[in-house]
GROMACS .gro file of C-alpha atoms in nm:
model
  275
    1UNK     CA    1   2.574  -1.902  -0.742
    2UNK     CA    2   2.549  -1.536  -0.845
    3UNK     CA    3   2.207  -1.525  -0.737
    4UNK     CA    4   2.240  -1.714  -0.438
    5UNK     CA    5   2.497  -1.486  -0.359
    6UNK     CA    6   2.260  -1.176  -0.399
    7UNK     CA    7   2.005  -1.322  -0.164
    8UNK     CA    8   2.250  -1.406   0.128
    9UNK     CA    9   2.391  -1.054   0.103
   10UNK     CA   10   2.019  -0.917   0.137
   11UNK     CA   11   1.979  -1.166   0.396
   12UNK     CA   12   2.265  -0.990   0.566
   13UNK     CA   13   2.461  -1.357   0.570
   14UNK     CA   14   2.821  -1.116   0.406
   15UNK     CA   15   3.025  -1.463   0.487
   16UNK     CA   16   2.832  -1.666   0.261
   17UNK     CA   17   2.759  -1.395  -0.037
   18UNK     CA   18   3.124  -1.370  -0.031
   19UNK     CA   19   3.178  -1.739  -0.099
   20UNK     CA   20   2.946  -1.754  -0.331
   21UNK     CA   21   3.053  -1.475  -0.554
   22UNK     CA   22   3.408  -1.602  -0.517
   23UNK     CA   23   3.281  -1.950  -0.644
   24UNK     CA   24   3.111  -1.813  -0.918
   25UNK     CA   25   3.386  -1.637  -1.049
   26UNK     CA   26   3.618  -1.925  -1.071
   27UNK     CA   27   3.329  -2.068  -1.266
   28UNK     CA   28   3.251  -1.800  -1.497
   29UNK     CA   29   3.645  -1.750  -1.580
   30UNK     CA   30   3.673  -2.144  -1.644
   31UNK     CA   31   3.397  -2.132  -1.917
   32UNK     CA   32   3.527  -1.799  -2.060
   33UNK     CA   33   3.202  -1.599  -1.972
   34UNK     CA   34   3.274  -1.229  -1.958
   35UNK     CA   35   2.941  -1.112  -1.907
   36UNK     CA   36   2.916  -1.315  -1.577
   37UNK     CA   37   3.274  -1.251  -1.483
   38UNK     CA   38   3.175  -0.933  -1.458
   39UNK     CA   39   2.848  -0.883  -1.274
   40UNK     CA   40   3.022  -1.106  -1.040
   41UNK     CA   41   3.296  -0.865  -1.005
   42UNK     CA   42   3.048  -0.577  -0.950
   43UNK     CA   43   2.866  -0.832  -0.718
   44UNK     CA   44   3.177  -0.821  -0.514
   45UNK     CA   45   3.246  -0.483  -0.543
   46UNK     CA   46   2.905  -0.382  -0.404
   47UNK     CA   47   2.967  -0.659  -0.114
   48UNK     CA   48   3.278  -0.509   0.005
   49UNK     CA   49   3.142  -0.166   0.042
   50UNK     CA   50   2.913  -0.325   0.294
   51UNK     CA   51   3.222  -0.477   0.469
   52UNK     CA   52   3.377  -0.109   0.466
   53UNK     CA   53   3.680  -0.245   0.261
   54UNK     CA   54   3.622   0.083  -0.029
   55UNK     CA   55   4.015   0.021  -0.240
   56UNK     CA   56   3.884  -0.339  -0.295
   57UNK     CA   57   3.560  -0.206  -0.378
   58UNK     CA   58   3.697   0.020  -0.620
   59UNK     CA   59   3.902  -0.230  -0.816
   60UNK     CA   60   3.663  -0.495  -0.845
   61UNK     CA   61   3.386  -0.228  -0.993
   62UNK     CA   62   3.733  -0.129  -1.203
   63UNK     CA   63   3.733  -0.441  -1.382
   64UNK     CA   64   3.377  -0.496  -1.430
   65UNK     CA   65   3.377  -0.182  -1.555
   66UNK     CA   66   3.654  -0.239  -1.843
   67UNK     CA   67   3.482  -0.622  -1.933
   68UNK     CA   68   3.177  -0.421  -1.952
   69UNK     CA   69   3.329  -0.139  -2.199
   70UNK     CA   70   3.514  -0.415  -2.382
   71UNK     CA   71   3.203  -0.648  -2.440
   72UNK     CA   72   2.983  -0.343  -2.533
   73UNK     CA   73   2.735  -0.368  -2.225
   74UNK     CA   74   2.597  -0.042  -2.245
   75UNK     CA   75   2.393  -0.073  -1.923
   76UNK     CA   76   2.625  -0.320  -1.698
   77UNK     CA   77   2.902   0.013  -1.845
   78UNK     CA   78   2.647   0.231  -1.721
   79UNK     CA   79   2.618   0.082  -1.383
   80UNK     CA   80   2.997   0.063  -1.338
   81UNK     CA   81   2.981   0.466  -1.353
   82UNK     CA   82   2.764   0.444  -1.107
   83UNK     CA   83   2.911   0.234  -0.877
   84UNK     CA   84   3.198   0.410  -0.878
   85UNK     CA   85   3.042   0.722  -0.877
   86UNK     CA   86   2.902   0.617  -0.494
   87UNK     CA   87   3.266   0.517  -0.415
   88UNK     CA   88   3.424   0.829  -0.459
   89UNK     CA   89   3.160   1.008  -0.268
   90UNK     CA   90   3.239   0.795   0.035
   91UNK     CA   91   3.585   0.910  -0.096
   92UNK     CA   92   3.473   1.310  -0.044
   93UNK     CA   93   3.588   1.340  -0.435
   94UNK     CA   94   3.253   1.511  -0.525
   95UNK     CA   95   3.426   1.637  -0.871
   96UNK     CA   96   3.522   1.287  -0.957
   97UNK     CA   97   3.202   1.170  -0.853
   98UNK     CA   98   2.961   1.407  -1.041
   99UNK     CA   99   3.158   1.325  -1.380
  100UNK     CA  100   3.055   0.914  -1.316
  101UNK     CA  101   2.736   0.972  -1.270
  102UNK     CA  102   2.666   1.227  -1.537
  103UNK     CA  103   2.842   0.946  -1.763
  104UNK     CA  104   2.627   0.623  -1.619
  105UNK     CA  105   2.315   0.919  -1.656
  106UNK     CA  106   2.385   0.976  -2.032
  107UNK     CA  107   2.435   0.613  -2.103
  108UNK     CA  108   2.090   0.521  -1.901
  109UNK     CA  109   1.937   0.727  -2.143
  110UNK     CA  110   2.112   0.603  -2.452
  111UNK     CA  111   1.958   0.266  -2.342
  112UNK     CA  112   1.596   0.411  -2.231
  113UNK     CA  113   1.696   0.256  -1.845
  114UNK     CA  114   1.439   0.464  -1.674
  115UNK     CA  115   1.544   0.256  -1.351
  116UNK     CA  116   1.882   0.333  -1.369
  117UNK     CA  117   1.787   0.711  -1.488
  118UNK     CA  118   1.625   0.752  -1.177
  119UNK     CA  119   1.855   0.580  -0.914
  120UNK     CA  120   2.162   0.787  -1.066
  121UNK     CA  121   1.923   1.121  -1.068
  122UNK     CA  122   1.869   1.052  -0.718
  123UNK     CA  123   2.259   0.983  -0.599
  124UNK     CA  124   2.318   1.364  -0.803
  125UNK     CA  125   2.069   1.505  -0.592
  126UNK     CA  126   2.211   1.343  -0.302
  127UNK     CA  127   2.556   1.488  -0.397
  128UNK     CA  128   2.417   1.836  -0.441
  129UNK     CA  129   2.277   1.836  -0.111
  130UNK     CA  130   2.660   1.754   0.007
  131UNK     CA  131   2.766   2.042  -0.192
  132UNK     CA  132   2.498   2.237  -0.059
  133UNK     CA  133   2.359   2.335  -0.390
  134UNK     CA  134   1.974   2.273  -0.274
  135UNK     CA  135   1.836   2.434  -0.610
  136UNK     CA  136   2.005   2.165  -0.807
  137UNK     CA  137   1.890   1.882  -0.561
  138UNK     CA  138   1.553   1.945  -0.594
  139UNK     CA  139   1.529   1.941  -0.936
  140UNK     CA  140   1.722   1.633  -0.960
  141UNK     CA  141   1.466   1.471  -0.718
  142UNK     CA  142   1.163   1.581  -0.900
  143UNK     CA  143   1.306   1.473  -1.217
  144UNK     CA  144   1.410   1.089  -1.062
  145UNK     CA  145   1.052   1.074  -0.885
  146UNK     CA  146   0.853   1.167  -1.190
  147UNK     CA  147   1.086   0.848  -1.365
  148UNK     CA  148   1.017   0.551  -1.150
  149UNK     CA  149   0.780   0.473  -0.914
  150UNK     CA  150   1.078   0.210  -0.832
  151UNK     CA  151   1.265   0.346  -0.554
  152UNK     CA  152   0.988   0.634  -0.463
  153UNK     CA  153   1.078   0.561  -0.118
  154UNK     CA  154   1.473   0.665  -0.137
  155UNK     CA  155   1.321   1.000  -0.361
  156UNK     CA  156   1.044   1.076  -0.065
  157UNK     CA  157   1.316   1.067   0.198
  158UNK     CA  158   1.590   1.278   0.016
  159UNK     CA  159   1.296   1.534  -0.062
  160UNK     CA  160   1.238   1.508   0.320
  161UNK     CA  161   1.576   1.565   0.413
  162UNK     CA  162   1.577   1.853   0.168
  163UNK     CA  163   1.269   2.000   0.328
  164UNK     CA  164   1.428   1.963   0.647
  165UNK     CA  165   1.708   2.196   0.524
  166UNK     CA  166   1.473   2.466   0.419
  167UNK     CA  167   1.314   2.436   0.737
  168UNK     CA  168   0.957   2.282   0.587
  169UNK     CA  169   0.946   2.043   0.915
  170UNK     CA  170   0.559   1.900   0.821
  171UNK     CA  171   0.623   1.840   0.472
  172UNK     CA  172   0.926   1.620   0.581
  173UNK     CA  173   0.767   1.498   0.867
  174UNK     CA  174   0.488   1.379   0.607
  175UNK     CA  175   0.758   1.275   0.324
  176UNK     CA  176   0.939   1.057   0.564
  177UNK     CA  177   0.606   0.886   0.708
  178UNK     CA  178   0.513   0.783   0.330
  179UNK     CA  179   0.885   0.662   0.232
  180UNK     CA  180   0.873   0.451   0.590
  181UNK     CA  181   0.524   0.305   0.439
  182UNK     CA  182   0.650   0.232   0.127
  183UNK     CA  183   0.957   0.060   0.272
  184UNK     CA  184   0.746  -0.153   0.480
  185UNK     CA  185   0.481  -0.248   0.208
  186UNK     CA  186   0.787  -0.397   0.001
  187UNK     CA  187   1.037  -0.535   0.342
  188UNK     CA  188   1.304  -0.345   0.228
  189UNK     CA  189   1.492  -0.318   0.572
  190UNK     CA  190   1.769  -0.070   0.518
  191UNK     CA  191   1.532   0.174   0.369
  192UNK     CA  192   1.325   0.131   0.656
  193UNK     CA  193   1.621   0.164   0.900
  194UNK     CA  194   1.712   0.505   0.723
  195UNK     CA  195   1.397   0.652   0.753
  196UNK     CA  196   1.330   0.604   1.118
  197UNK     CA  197   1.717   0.754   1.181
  198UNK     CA  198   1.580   1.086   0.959
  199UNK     CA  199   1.240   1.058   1.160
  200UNK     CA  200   1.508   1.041   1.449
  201UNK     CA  201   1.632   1.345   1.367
  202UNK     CA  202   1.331   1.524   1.311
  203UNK     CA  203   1.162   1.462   1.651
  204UNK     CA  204   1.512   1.591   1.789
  205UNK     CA  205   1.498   1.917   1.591
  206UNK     CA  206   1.151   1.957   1.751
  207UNK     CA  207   1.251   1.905   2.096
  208UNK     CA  208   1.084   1.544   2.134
  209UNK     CA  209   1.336   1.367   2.308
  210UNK     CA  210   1.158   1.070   2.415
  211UNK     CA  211   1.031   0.976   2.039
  212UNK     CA  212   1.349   1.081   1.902
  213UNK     CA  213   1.553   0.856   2.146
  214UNK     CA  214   1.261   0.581   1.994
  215UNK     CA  215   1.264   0.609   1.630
  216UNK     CA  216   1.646   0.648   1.646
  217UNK     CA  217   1.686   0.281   1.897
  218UNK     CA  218   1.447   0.148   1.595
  219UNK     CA  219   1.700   0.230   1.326
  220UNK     CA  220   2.004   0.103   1.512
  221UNK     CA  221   1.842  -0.222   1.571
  222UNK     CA  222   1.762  -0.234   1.142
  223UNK     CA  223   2.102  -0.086   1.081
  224UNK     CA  224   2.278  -0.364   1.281
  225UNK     CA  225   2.050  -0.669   1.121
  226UNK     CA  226   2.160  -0.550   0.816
  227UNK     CA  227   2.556  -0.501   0.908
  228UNK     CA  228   2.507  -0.135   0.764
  229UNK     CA  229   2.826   0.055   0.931
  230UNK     CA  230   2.754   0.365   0.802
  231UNK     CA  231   2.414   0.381   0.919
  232UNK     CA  232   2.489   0.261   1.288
  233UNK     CA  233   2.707   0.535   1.296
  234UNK     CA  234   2.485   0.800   1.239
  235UNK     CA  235   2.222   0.662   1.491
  236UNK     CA  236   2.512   0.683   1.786
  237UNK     CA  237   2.580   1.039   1.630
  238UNK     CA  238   2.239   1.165   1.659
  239UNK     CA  239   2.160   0.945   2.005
  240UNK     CA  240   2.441   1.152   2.152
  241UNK     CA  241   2.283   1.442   2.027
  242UNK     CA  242   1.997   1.328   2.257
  243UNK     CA  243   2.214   1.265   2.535
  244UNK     CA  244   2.321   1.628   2.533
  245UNK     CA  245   2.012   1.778   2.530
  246UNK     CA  246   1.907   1.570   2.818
  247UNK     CA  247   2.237   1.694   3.003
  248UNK     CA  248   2.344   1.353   3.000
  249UNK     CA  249   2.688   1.453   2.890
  250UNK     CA  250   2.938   1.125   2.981
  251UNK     CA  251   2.649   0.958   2.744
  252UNK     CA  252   2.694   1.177   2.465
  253UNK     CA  253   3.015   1.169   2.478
  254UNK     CA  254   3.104   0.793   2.461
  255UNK     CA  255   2.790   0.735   2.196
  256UNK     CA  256   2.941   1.026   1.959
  257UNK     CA  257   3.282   0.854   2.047
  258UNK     CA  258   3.171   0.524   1.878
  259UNK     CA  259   3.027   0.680   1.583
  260UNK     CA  260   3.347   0.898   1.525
  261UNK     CA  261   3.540   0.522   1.550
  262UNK     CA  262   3.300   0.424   1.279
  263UNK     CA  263   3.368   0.684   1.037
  264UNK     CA  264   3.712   0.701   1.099
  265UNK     CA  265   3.710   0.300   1.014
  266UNK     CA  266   3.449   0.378   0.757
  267UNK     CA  267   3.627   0.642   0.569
  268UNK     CA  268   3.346   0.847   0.593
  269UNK     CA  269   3.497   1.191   0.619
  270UNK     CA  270   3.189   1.434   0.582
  271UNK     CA  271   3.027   1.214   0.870
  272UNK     CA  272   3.305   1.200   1.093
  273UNK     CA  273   3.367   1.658   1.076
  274UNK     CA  274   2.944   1.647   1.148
  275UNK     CA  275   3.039   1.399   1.442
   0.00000   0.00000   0.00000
């Protein structure tokens, strides 16, 4: 049921991985298992991030997190740092957030969980670019792409978006194309969907409109199959931006209107200032 539950939340069917976690649950607190109880809990937690609901989020990866520390699960313990490292970024608590993940980071380590090294290197660097500390973003992205060829595509895109803020438009023109590749090669649609909003953006900064306006239509359609708020907000942020450029002003104006509604809903507070 766990499983099952996995797949129909990757299948973007949030009704039924919801039912199926909460079956599971019962199940695995009838027989006692704490293990499954919780990397179900987690399982939920992670689900209700995608439905925007972040305080019942936060206490589901709570309790995983404690049956975790209690049962001596160094990496589900490790992954509940990290989880809730995410959540209090979405929070804008980027102190709070930098001390999970340099916990989950030292316990990846303790366990030799290259994976999980990586991913959490990658969310830092992500953070740093937040905080605007570029040095330390790059670093942390070299270090979590040397790791793990696993999730190269999320590292080529941040190091695009990176480039992008130092102004090196054709190496993130050419990171971008080669994280949209990978994406592709293993059907991973959200990564795909993000990549075409940041190619979005680039053909914008270069005065394209007409691609721009493409890529960015791409992503929404992606963003939407996969019920990714967050995302669907930035592609009616940056489709306004079109709009103004092309002096279509009552356009920009009710797109960046819906994307403010969705960060406002979202809680997405560094989103909604941009927007």
């Amino acid at each position: 049921l766990l499983a099952t539950g996995k797949l129909k939340q990757r299948t973007a069917d949030l009704i039924g991985a919801a039912e199926a976690f909460t079956t599971a649950l019962q199940l695995y607190v009838e027989i006692g298992s704490r293990l499954g109880e919780a990397n179900t809990h987690q399982a939920l937690g992670d689900l209700k991030i995608l439905n925007n609901d972040l305080a019942g989020a936060a206490e589901n990866h709570s309790v995983a997190l404690e049956i975790f520390q209690r049962t001596n699960d160094r990496l589900g313990e490790a992954n509940g740092h990290k989880a809730i490292g995410g959540l209090k970024v979405r929070a804008t608590d980027y102190a709070g957030a930098a001390k999970a993940y340099e916990v989950a980071l030292k316990l990846y380590r303790q366990i030799n969980s290259q994976m999980g090294e990586a991913n959490t290197l990658k969310a830092l660097g992500d953070l740093k670019v937040r905080t605007n500390d570029l040095g330390a973003a790059n670093e942390a992205y070299a270090a979590a792409r040397a790791l793990h060829r696993w999730g190269e595509g999320a590292t080529l895109e941040a190091i695009g978006d990176l480039k992008l803020r130092t102004k090196d438009v054709r190496g993130a023109a050419g990171d971008f194309a080669a994280a949209l590749r990978l994406y592709q090669q293993i059907n991973y649609r959200l990564g795909e969907a993000d990549t075409l909003q940041s190619l979005g953006q680039l053909a914008l900064l270069e005065n394209d409109l007409g691609l721009a306006h493409d890529y960015l239509l791409k992503a929404l359609r992606l963003h939407e199959v996969t019920n990714n708020r967050l995302g669907i907000g930035g592609d009616h942020g940056s489709l306004a931006r079109i709009a103004a450029a092309a002096d279509a002003l009552p356009q920009a104006i009710a797109l960046s209107g819906r994307a403010r509604r969705i960060f406002i809903e979202t809680g997405e507070q560094f989103s909604l200032m941009m927007t």
